mmCIF file of C-alpha atoms and ligand atoms in Angstrom:
data_model
loop_
_atom_site.group_PDB
_atom_site.id
_atom_site.type_symbol
_atom_site.label_atom_id
_atom_site.label_comp_id
_atom_site.label_asym_id
_atom_site.label_seq_id
_atom_site.Cartn_x
_atom_site.Cartn_y
_atom_site.Cartn_z
ATOM 1 C CA MET A 124 171.619 165.530 92.568
ATOM 2 C CA ASN A 125 171.864 168.786 90.635
ATOM 3 C CA LYS A 126 169.759 171.560 92.268
ATOM 4 C CA LYS A 127 167.953 172.303 89.006
ATOM 5 C CA ILE A 128 166.962 168.663 88.506
ATOM 6 C CA ASN A 129 165.694 168.565 92.096
ATOM 7 C CA GLU A 130 163.565 171.642 91.466
ATOM 8 C CA ILE A 131 161.987 170.023 88.403
ATOM 9 C CA LYS A 132 161.433 166.645 90.046
ATOM 10 C CA LYS A 133 159.809 168.254 93.086
ATOM 11 C CA ASN A 134 156.749 169.086 90.970
ATOM 12 C CA LEU A 135 156.629 165.931 88.856
ATOM 13 C CA THR A 136 153.758 163.519 89.334
ATOM 14 C CA THR A 137 154.718 161.201 86.474
ATOM 15 C CA SER A 138 155.566 157.516 86.564
ATOM 16 C CA HIS A 139 157.946 157.414 83.601
ATOM 17 C CA ILE A 140 158.283 160.753 81.776
ATOM 18 C CA GLY A 141 161.078 162.822 83.339
ATOM 19 C CA LYS A 142 162.087 160.159 85.864
ATOM 20 C CA ASN A 143 165.529 160.561 84.291
ATOM 21 C CA ILE A 144 166.642 164.111 83.561
ATOM 22 C CA TYR A 145 169.896 164.712 81.733
ATOM 23 C CA TYR A 146 170.793 168.385 82.162
ATOM 24 C CA VAL A 147 173.756 170.151 80.590
ATOM 25 C CA LYS A 148 174.329 173.891 80.641
ATOM 26 C CA THR A 149 175.314 174.004 76.960
ATOM 27 C CA THR A 150 174.775 171.722 74.002
ATOM 28 C CA ASP A 151 174.348 172.194 70.256
ATOM 29 C CA SER A 152 170.783 170.853 70.317
ATOM 30 C CA THR A 153 168.930 168.819 72.940
ATOM 31 C CA ASN A 154 167.558 166.663 70.103
ATOM 32 C CA ASN A 155 171.143 165.820 69.098
ATOM 33 C CA LEU A 156 172.022 165.154 72.732
ATOM 34 C CA ALA A 157 169.121 162.700 72.975
ATOM 35 C CA LYS A 158 170.209 161.037 69.726
ATOM 36 C CA LYS A 159 173.655 160.411 71.217
ATOM 37 C CA HIS A 160 172.004 158.722 74.194
ATOM 38 C CA ILE A 161 169.331 156.791 72.352
ATOM 39 C CA SER A 162 169.918 153.754 74.600
ATOM 40 C CA TYR A 163 168.688 155.727 77.646
ATOM 41 C CA PRO A 164 165.296 154.714 79.073
ATOM 42 C CA CYS A 165 162.024 155.833 77.524
ATOM 43 C CA GLY A 166 160.883 159.082 79.108
ATOM 44 C CA THR A 167 164.373 160.502 79.671
ATOM 45 C CA VAL A 168 164.349 164.297 79.339
ATOM 46 C CA PHE A 169 167.373 166.089 77.867
ATOM 47 C CA LEU A 170 167.519 169.707 78.938
ATOM 48 C CA SER A 171 169.898 172.590 78.410
ATOM 49 C CA ASP A 172 170.012 176.325 79.085
ATOM 50 C CA ILE A 173 172.075 177.146 76.015
ATOM 51 C CA GLN A 174 171.677 175.617 72.562
ATOM 52 C CA THR A 175 174.393 176.679 70.152
ATOM 53 C CA ASN A 176 172.697 175.127 67.120
ATOM 54 C CA GLY A 177 169.026 174.648 67.978
ATOM 55 C CA LYS A 178 167.112 172.958 65.167
ATOM 56 C CA GLY A 179 163.704 173.989 63.869
ATOM 57 C CA ARG A 180 161.409 172.277 61.372
ATOM 58 C CA ASN A 181 162.275 172.216 57.681
ATOM 59 C CA ASN A 182 166.013 172.526 58.429
ATOM 60 C CA ARG A 183 165.595 175.983 59.920
ATOM 61 C CA LEU A 184 167.736 177.256 62.767
ATOM 62 C CA TRP A 185 165.908 177.599 66.076
ATOM 63 C CA VAL A 186 166.986 180.764 67.870
ATOM 64 C CA SER A 187 167.514 179.664 71.476
ATOM 65 C CA ASP A 188 168.466 182.667 73.587
ATOM 66 C CA ASP A 189 170.812 181.662 76.400
ATOM 67 C CA PHE A 190 168.971 180.848 79.648
ATOM 68 C CA LEU A 191 165.798 182.659 78.587
ATOM 69 C CA GLY A 192 163.753 179.855 77.072
ATOM 70 C CA LEU A 193 162.928 176.223 77.739
ATOM 71 C CA TRP A 194 164.871 173.933 75.407
ATOM 72 C CA PHE A 195 164.321 170.224 76.000
ATOM 73 C CA SER A 196 163.735 166.872 74.333
ATOM 74 C CA ILE A 197 161.822 163.830 75.536
ATOM 75 C CA LEU A 198 163.125 160.432 74.434
ATOM 76 C CA LEU A 199 160.289 157.999 73.658
ATOM 77 C CA LYS A 200 160.299 154.375 72.619
ATOM 78 C CA PRO A 201 156.801 153.709 71.317
ATOM 79 C CA GLN A 202 155.982 150.529 69.463
ATOM 80 C CA ILE A 203 153.919 152.108 66.737
ATOM 81 C CA THR A 204 153.781 152.160 62.962
ATOM 82 C CA VAL A 205 155.554 154.954 61.105
ATOM 83 C CA GLU A 206 152.337 156.805 60.067
ATOM 84 C CA LYS A 207 151.481 157.381 63.720
ATOM 85 C CA ILE A 208 154.711 159.176 64.615
ATOM 86 C CA ALA A 209 153.370 162.577 63.480
ATOM 87 C CA GLN A 210 150.541 162.194 65.995
ATOM 88 C CA ILE A 211 153.089 162.367 68.826
ATOM 89 C CA THR A 212 153.909 165.885 67.651
ATOM 90 C CA LEU A 213 150.234 166.797 67.834
ATOM 91 C CA LEU A 214 149.715 165.394 71.313
ATOM 92 C CA THR A 215 152.831 167.245 72.445
ATOM 93 C CA GLY A 216 151.240 170.453 71.204
ATOM 94 C CA ILE A 217 148.110 169.685 73.219
ATOM 95 C CA SER A 218 150.200 169.023 76.349
ATOM 96 C CA VAL A 219 152.038 172.334 76.062
ATOM 97 C CA VAL A 220 148.960 174.424 75.337
ATOM 98 C CA GLU A 221 146.819 172.749 78.012
ATOM 99 C CA THR A 222 149.556 173.321 80.576
ATOM 100 C CA LEU A 223 150.004 176.973 79.740
ATOM 101 C CA ASN A 224 146.273 177.614 79.534
ATOM 102 C CA LYS A 225 145.234 175.718 82.648
ATOM 103 C CA ASP A 226 148.184 176.328 84.966
ATOM 104 C CA PHE A 227 149.377 179.783 83.932
ATOM 105 C CA PHE A 228 146.965 181.785 81.706
ATOM 106 C CA GLN A 229 144.456 181.127 79.001
ATOM 107 C CA ASP A 230 145.365 182.305 75.573
ATOM 108 C CA THR A 231 147.720 179.934 73.777
ATOM 109 C CA LYS A 232 146.665 178.131 70.630
ATOM 110 C CA ILE A 233 148.143 175.700 68.104
ATOM 111 C CA LYS A 234 148.913 176.490 64.502
ATOM 112 C CA TRP A 235 148.791 173.166 62.645
ATOM 113 C CA PRO A 236 150.738 171.039 63.019
ATOM 114 C CA ASN A 237 152.721 172.144 66.023
ATOM 115 C CA ASP A 238 153.462 175.840 66.448
ATOM 116 C CA ILE A 239 152.527 177.202 69.856
ATOM 117 C CA VAL A 240 150.902 180.580 69.268
ATOM 118 C CA LEU A 241 150.164 183.501 71.555
ATOM 119 C CA SER A 242 148.775 186.859 70.372
ATOM 120 C CA ASP A 243 149.126 185.655 66.768
ATOM 121 C CA LYS A 244 152.888 185.224 67.218
ATOM 122 C CA LYS A 245 155.036 182.158 67.692
ATOM 123 C CA LEU A 246 155.681 181.309 71.335
ATOM 124 C CA GLY A 247 157.167 177.888 70.717
ATOM 125 C CA GLY A 248 157.685 174.959 68.418
ATOM 126 C CA ILE A 249 158.037 171.194 68.416
ATOM 127 C CA LEU A 250 160.462 169.111 66.405
ATOM 128 C CA CYS A 251 159.968 165.336 66.571
ATOM 129 C CA GLU A 252 162.678 163.198 65.040
ATOM 130 C CA SER A 253 162.468 159.434 64.534
ATOM 131 C CA ILE A 254 165.490 157.204 64.875
ATOM 132 C CA PHE A 255 165.578 153.912 62.983
ATOM 133 C CA TYR A 256 167.980 151.032 63.453
ATOM 134 C CA ASN A 257 167.862 148.158 60.940
ATOM 135 C CA ASN A 258 164.558 149.534 59.642
ATOM 136 C CA GLU A 259 163.031 149.309 63.121
ATOM 137 C CA LEU A 260 161.902 152.395 65.035
ATOM 138 C CA SER A 261 164.337 152.620 67.939
ATOM 139 C CA GLY A 262 163.160 155.946 69.322
ATOM 140 C CA VAL A 263 161.248 159.169 68.830
ATOM 141 C CA ILE A 264 162.868 162.347 70.085
ATOM 142 C CA CYS A 265 160.347 164.998 70.844
ATOM 143 C CA GLY A 266 162.065 168.384 71.055
ATOM 144 C CA ILE A 267 160.209 171.342 72.507
ATOM 145 C CA GLY A 268 161.292 174.963 72.456
ATOM 146 C CA LEU A 269 159.361 177.650 74.347
ATOM 147 C CA ASN A 270 160.178 181.337 74.565
ATOM 148 C CA ILE A 271 159.788 182.250 78.214
ATOM 149 C CA ASN A 272 161.775 185.187 79.584
ATOM 150 C CA GLN A 273 163.063 186.969 76.470
ATOM 151 C CA HIS A 274 162.234 190.660 76.564
ATOM 152 C CA GLN A 275 163.054 191.318 72.969
ATOM 153 C CA PHE A 276 163.757 189.473 69.738
ATOM 154 C CA PRO A 277 166.062 190.225 66.830
ATOM 155 C CA LEU A 278 164.467 192.619 64.345
ATOM 156 C CA GLU A 279 163.727 189.908 61.790
ATOM 157 C CA LEU A 280 161.737 187.886 64.373
ATOM 158 C CA ASN A 281 160.048 190.820 66.063
ATOM 159 C CA ASN A 282 156.752 190.520 64.185
ATOM 160 C CA ILE A 283 156.448 186.754 64.362
ATOM 161 C CA ALA A 284 157.956 185.674 67.702
ATOM 162 C CA THR A 285 156.885 186.352 71.256
ATOM 163 C CA SER A 286 157.671 185.159 74.790
ATOM 164 C CA LEU A 287 155.654 184.849 77.984
ATOM 165 C CA LYS A 288 157.567 187.782 79.425
ATOM 166 C CA GLU A 289 156.781 189.969 76.443
ATOM 167 C CA GLU A 290 153.071 189.210 76.752
ATOM 168 C CA TYR A 291 152.668 189.271 80.519
ATOM 169 C CA ASN A 292 155.445 191.614 81.554
ATOM 170 C CA LYS A 293 156.942 189.389 84.248
ATOM 171 C CA ASP A 294 159.473 186.598 84.629
ATOM 172 C CA PHE A 295 158.293 182.990 84.687
ATOM 173 C CA ASN A 296 159.757 179.972 86.503
ATOM 174 C CA LYS A 297 161.009 177.745 83.682
ATOM 175 C CA ASP A 298 161.506 174.687 85.904
ATOM 176 C CA LEU A 299 157.913 174.788 87.119
ATOM 177 C CA ILE A 300 156.577 175.142 83.569
ATOM 178 C CA LEU A 301 158.685 172.173 82.494
ATOM 179 C CA SER A 302 157.442 169.927 85.328
ATOM 180 C CA LYS A 303 153.838 170.763 84.533
ATOM 181 C CA ILE A 304 154.297 170.119 80.810
ATOM 182 C CA LEU A 305 155.854 166.726 81.577
ATOM 183 C CA ASN A 306 152.957 165.818 83.895
ATOM 184 C CA ARG A 307 150.419 166.577 81.169
ATOM 185 C CA PHE A 308 152.517 165.009 78.449
ATOM 186 C CA GLU A 309 152.535 161.675 80.282
ATOM 187 C CA GLU A 310 148.763 161.793 80.659
ATOM 188 C CA TYR A 311 148.195 162.292 76.913
ATOM 189 C CA TYR A 312 151.013 160.035 75.792
ATOM 190 C CA ASP A 313 149.565 157.163 77.850
ATOM 191 C CA ILE A 314 146.113 157.697 76.293
ATOM 192 C CA PHE A 315 147.752 157.695 72.855
ATOM 193 C CA LEU A 316 149.621 154.427 73.547
ATOM 194 C CA LYS A 317 146.470 152.714 74.811
ATOM 195 C CA GLU A 318 143.778 154.141 72.516
ATOM 196 C CA GLY A 319 145.489 155.958 69.662
ATOM 197 C CA PHE A 320 145.059 159.596 68.677
ATOM 198 C CA SER A 321 141.278 159.647 68.146
ATOM 199 C CA PRO A 322 140.341 160.387 71.809
ATOM 200 C CA LEU A 323 142.583 163.480 71.555
ATOM 201 C CA LEU A 324 141.425 164.748 68.173
ATOM 202 C CA ASP A 325 138.591 166.999 69.374
ATOM 203 C CA LEU A 326 140.825 168.538 72.020
ATOM 204 C CA TYR A 327 143.466 169.217 69.372
ATOM 205 C CA LYS A 328 140.884 170.819 67.084
ATOM 206 C CA SER A 329 139.595 173.001 69.891
ATOM 207 C CA TYR A 330 143.027 174.637 70.120
ATOM 208 C CA CYS A 331 143.842 174.699 66.412
ATOM 209 C CA ILE A 332 143.648 178.197 64.919
ATOM 210 C CA THR A 333 144.383 176.954 61.401
ATOM 211 C CA LEU A 334 140.903 175.510 60.845
ATOM 212 C CA ASN A 335 138.548 177.501 58.592
ATOM 213 C CA LYS A 336 141.356 179.844 57.540
ATOM 214 C CA GLU A 337 142.421 180.759 54.021
ATOM 215 C CA LEU A 338 146.022 179.623 53.769
ATOM 216 C CA LEU A 339 149.061 180.008 51.639
ATOM 217 C CA LEU A 340 150.706 176.601 51.423
ATOM 218 C CA ASP A 341 154.051 175.479 50.199
ATOM 219 C CA TYR A 342 152.934 172.118 48.832
ATOM 220 C CA ASN A 343 155.670 169.982 47.285
ATOM 221 C CA GLY A 344 157.550 173.095 46.209
ATOM 222 C CA GLU A 345 154.449 174.784 44.746
ATOM 223 C CA LYS A 346 152.729 177.786 46.378
ATOM 224 C CA ILE A 347 148.968 177.273 46.541
ATOM 225 C CA ASN A 348 145.993 179.003 48.160
ATOM 226 C CA ALA A 349 143.533 176.749 49.952
ATOM 227 C CA LYS A 350 141.126 176.737 52.875
ATOM 228 C CA ALA A 351 141.729 174.543 55.945
ATOM 229 C CA ILE A 352 138.612 172.419 56.425
ATOM 230 C CA ASP A 353 139.390 169.758 59.025
ATOM 231 C CA ILE A 354 141.979 167.577 60.732
ATOM 232 C CA SER A 355 141.799 163.872 59.869
ATOM 233 C CA GLN A 356 141.863 161.003 62.391
ATOM 234 C CA ASP A 357 145.562 160.643 61.518
ATOM 235 C CA GLY A 358 146.278 164.276 62.312
ATOM 236 C CA ASN A 359 146.621 165.366 58.679
ATOM 237 C CA LEU A 360 145.215 168.685 57.474
ATOM 238 C CA ILE A 361 142.259 168.523 55.093
ATOM 239 C CA ILE A 362 142.289 171.468 52.718
ATOM 240 C CA LYS A 363 139.908 172.611 50.011
ATOM 241 C CA LYS A 364 141.419 173.818 46.765
ATOM 242 C CA ASP A 365 139.207 174.594 43.763
ATOM 243 C CA ASP A 366 136.362 172.489 45.261
ATOM 244 C CA GLU A 367 138.663 169.523 45.736
ATOM 245 C CA LEU A 368 139.393 168.151 49.221
ATOM 246 C CA ILE A 369 143.031 167.188 49.710
ATOM 247 C CA GLU A 370 144.577 165.569 52.791
ATOM 248 C CA VAL A 371 148.116 166.787 53.445
ATOM 249 C CA SER A 372 150.627 165.536 56.004
ATOM 250 C CA SER A 373 152.920 167.795 58.008
ATOM 251 C CA GLY A 374 155.928 166.532 56.045
ATOM 252 C CA GLU A 375 154.403 167.655 52.745
ATOM 253 C CA VAL A 376 153.462 171.244 53.445
ATOM 254 C CA SER A 377 154.445 174.383 55.185
ATOM 255 C CA VAL A 378 151.500 176.575 56.144
ATOM 256 C CA ARG A 379 151.035 180.328 56.458
ATOM 257 C CA GLY A 380 147.978 182.473 56.781
ATOM 258 C CA LEU A 381 147.066 184.512 53.738
ATOM 259 C CA PHE A 382 148.016 187.754 55.494
ATOM 260 C CA GLY A 383 150.968 186.753 57.668
ATOM 261 C CA TYR A 384 152.291 184.169 60.115
ATOM 262 C CA VAL A 385 148.937 182.762 61.374
HETATM 263 C C1 BTN B 258 159.909 174.615 64.980
HETATM 264 O O1 BTN B 258 160.553 174.872 63.966
HETATM 265 O O2 BTN B 258 158.849 175.175 65.228
HETATM 266 C C2 BTN B 258 160.429 173.567 65.935
HETATM 267 C C3 BTN B 258 161.376 174.146 66.954
HETATM 268 C C4 BTN B 258 161.872 173.119 67.961
HETATM 269 C C5 BTN B 258 162.932 173.693 68.867
HETATM 270 C C6 BTN B 258 163.312 172.742 69.972
HETATM 271 S S1 BTN B 258 164.334 173.498 71.195
HETATM 272 C C7 BTN B 258 164.636 171.941 71.923
HETATM 273 C C8 BTN B 258 164.820 170.957 70.792
HETATM 274 N N1 BTN B 258 166.194 170.960 70.338
HETATM 275 C C9 BTN B 258 166.334 171.436 69.098
HETATM 276 O O3 BTN B 258 167.401 171.562 68.486
HETATM 277 N N2 BTN B 258 165.115 171.765 68.603
HETATM 278 C C10 BTN B 258 164.052 171.482 69.552
#
């Protein structure tokens, strides 16, 4: 077996997530790689060191510096209704933040719905894509990108992106971080499959820096100011605009703080 896969598996305690790891040095996007192998078992992890066309949310490009970050996708085959798919993104955010905060250091947070934030800058992001066949959900691909060992970013990202190395001034072991994220992910994913998202909601809120903030939202093509009030049981954001409470889903809005990225 590949040495890298061995290193990752050595620290895995899971029963299904990451039991299969499909590693390639280079690919366009690990989400695309997973899509091509949608028949692989649930829990397969697609991992690469170089993404030539990493995808971010809202059709943005995800800058994936060669070898310096963690770029991977988990293939899932949940039997759930379509409205619940967004909750997988939220529980992925919890898994990443809990891992970093409990196993490495203590300061990462979540910007709703799924930006991983450190020192008010973006450390990572999550892009979940659903694959349908004959109107049936045949898989959910949960792609995770984390900036780990970059020591600098292009000028245009300098004020909004960060890496673990930039914050803590040392190199991190990407394989170990991945194993630990997968261990936690399985724990939360299993709770979600058995009991839904509600047992995880308070934990999500405890990490969510968006709550109680004045926001600038891009809502169906319109820019609006509103205050974030709560997260609903479904994982939607509840905002207050002109004394009216509105529940918005992650597909409908893009969120910024009034004075910058958070
Ligand atoms: C975001 O815009 O915040 C989501 C970024 C998701 C990036 C990851 S990197 C691994 C996986 N493969 C991709 O092409 N995108 C996701």
